[in-house]
PDB file of C-alpha atoms in Angstrom:
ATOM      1  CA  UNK G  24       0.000   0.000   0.000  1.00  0.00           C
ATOM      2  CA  UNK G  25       3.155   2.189   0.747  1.00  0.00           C
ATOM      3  CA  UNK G  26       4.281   1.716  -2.422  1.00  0.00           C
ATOM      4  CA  UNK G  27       0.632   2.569  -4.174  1.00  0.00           C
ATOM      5  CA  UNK G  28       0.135   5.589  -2.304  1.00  0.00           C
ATOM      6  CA  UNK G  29       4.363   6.896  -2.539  1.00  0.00           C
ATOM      7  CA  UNK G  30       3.518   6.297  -6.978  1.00  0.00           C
ATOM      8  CA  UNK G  31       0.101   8.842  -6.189  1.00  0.00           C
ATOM      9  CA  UNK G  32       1.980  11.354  -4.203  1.00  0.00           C
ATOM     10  CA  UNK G  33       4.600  11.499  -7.052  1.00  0.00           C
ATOM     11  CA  UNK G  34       1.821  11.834  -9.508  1.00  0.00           C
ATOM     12  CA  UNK G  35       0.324  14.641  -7.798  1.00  0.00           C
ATOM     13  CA  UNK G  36       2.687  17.101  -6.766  1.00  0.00           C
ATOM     14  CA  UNK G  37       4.194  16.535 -10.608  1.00  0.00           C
ATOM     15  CA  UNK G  38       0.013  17.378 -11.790  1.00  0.00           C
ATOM     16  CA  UNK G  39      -0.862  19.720  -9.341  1.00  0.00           C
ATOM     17  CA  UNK G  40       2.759  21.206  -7.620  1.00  0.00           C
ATOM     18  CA  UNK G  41       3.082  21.677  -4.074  1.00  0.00           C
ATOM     19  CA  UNK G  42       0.324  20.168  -1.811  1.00  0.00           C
ATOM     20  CA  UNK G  43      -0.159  19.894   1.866  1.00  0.00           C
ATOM     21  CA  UNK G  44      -0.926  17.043   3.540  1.00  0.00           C
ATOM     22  CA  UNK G  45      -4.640  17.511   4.259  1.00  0.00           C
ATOM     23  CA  UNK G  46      -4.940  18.529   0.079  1.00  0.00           C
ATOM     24  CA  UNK G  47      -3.432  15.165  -0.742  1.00  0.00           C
ATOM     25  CA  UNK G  48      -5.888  13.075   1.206  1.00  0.00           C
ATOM     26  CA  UNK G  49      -8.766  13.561  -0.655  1.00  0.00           C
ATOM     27  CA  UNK G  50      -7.045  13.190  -3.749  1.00  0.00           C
ATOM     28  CA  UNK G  51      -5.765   9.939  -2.669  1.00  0.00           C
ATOM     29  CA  UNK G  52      -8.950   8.926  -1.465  1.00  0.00           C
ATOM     30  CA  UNK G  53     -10.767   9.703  -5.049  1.00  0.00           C
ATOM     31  CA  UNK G  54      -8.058   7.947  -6.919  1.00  0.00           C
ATOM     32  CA  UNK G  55      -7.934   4.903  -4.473  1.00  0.00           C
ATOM     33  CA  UNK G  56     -11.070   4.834  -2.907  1.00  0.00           C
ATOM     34  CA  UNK G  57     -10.441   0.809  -2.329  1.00  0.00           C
ATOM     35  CA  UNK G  58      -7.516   1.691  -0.121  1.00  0.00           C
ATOM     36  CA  UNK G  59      -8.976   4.402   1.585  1.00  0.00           C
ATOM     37  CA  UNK G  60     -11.450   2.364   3.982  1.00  0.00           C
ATOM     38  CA  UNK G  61     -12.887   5.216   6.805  1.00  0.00           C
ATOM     39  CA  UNK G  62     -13.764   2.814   8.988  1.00  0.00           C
ATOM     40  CA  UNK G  63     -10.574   1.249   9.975  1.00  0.00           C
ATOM     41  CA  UNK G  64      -8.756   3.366  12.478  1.00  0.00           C
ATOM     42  CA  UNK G  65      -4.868   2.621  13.669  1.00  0.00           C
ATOM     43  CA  UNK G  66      -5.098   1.740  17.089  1.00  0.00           C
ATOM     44  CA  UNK G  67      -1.783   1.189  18.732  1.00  0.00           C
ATOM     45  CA  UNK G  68      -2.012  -0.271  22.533  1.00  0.00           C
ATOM     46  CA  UNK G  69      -5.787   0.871  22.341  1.00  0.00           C
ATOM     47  CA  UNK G  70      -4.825   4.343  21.387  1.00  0.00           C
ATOM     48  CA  UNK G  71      -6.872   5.851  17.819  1.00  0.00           C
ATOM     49  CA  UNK G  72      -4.545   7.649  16.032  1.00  0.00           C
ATOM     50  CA  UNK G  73      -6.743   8.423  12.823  1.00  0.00           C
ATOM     51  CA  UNK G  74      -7.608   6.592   9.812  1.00  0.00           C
ATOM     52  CA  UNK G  75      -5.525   3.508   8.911  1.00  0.00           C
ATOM     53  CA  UNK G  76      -4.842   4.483   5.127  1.00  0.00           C
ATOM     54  CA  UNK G  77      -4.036   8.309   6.121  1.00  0.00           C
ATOM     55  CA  UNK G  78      -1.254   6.577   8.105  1.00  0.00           C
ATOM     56  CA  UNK G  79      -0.161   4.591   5.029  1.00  0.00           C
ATOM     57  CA  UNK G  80       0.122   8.522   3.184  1.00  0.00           C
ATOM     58  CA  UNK G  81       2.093   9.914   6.355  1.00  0.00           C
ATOM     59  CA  UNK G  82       4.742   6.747   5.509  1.00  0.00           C
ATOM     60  CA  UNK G  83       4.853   7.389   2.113  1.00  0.00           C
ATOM     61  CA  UNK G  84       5.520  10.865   2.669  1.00  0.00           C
ATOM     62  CA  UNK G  85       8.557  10.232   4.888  1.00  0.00           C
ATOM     63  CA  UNK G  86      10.054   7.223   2.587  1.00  0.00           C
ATOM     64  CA  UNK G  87       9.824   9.574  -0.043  1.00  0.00           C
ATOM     65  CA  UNK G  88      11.189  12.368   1.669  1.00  0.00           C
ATOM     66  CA  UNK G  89      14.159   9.917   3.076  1.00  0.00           C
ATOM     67  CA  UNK G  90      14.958   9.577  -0.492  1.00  0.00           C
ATOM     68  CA  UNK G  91      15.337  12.499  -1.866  1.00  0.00           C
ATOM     69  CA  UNK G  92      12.190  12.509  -3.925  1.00  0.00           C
ATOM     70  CA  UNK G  93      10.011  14.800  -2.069  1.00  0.00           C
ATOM     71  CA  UNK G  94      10.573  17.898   0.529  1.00  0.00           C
ATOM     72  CA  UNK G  95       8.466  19.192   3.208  1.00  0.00           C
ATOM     73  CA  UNK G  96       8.711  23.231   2.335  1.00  0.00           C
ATOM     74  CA  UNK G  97       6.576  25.662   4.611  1.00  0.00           C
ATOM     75  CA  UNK G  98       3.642  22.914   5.103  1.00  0.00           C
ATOM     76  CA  UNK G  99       3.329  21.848   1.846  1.00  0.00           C
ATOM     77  CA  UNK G 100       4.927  18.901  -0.458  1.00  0.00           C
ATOM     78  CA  UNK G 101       7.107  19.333  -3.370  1.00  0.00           C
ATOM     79  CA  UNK G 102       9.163  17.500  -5.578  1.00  0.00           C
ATOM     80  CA  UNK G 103      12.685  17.805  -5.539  1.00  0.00           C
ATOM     81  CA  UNK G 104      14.233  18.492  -8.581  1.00  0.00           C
TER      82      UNK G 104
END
């Protein structure tokens, strides 16, 4: 799912440039509406700590970011060129 989702971010800061976070989601959501399921949450030792697939994003974010691909710039997501 990493992997799906890290291919989508790509796709839309190249389509749309710099995004935040909370842009991206529903983005993601309309392009992979079978991955985005709202009613799983990610509970860690009983704690909620928000959707399950928005989760999945926030890791693709940071693998991306970890490899160069992508930077975090005043709140928003770009590609780096």
């Amino acid at each position: 799912m990493h992997t799906v989702f890290a291919k989508t971010i790509l796709y839309l800061l190249r389509r749309y440039g710099s995004l935040s976070t909370v842009q991206i989601h529903p983005k993601i959501e309309s392009i992979h509406p079978d991955l985005c399921d709202n009613t799983i949450d990610r509970v860690i030792d009983g704690k909620h700590f928000g959707k399950k697939w928005k989760h999945a994003v926030r890791t693709a974010q940071q693998q991306l970011k970890r490899n160069g691909q992508v930077d975090l710039q005043q709140g928003r997501w770009v590609i780096v060129h």
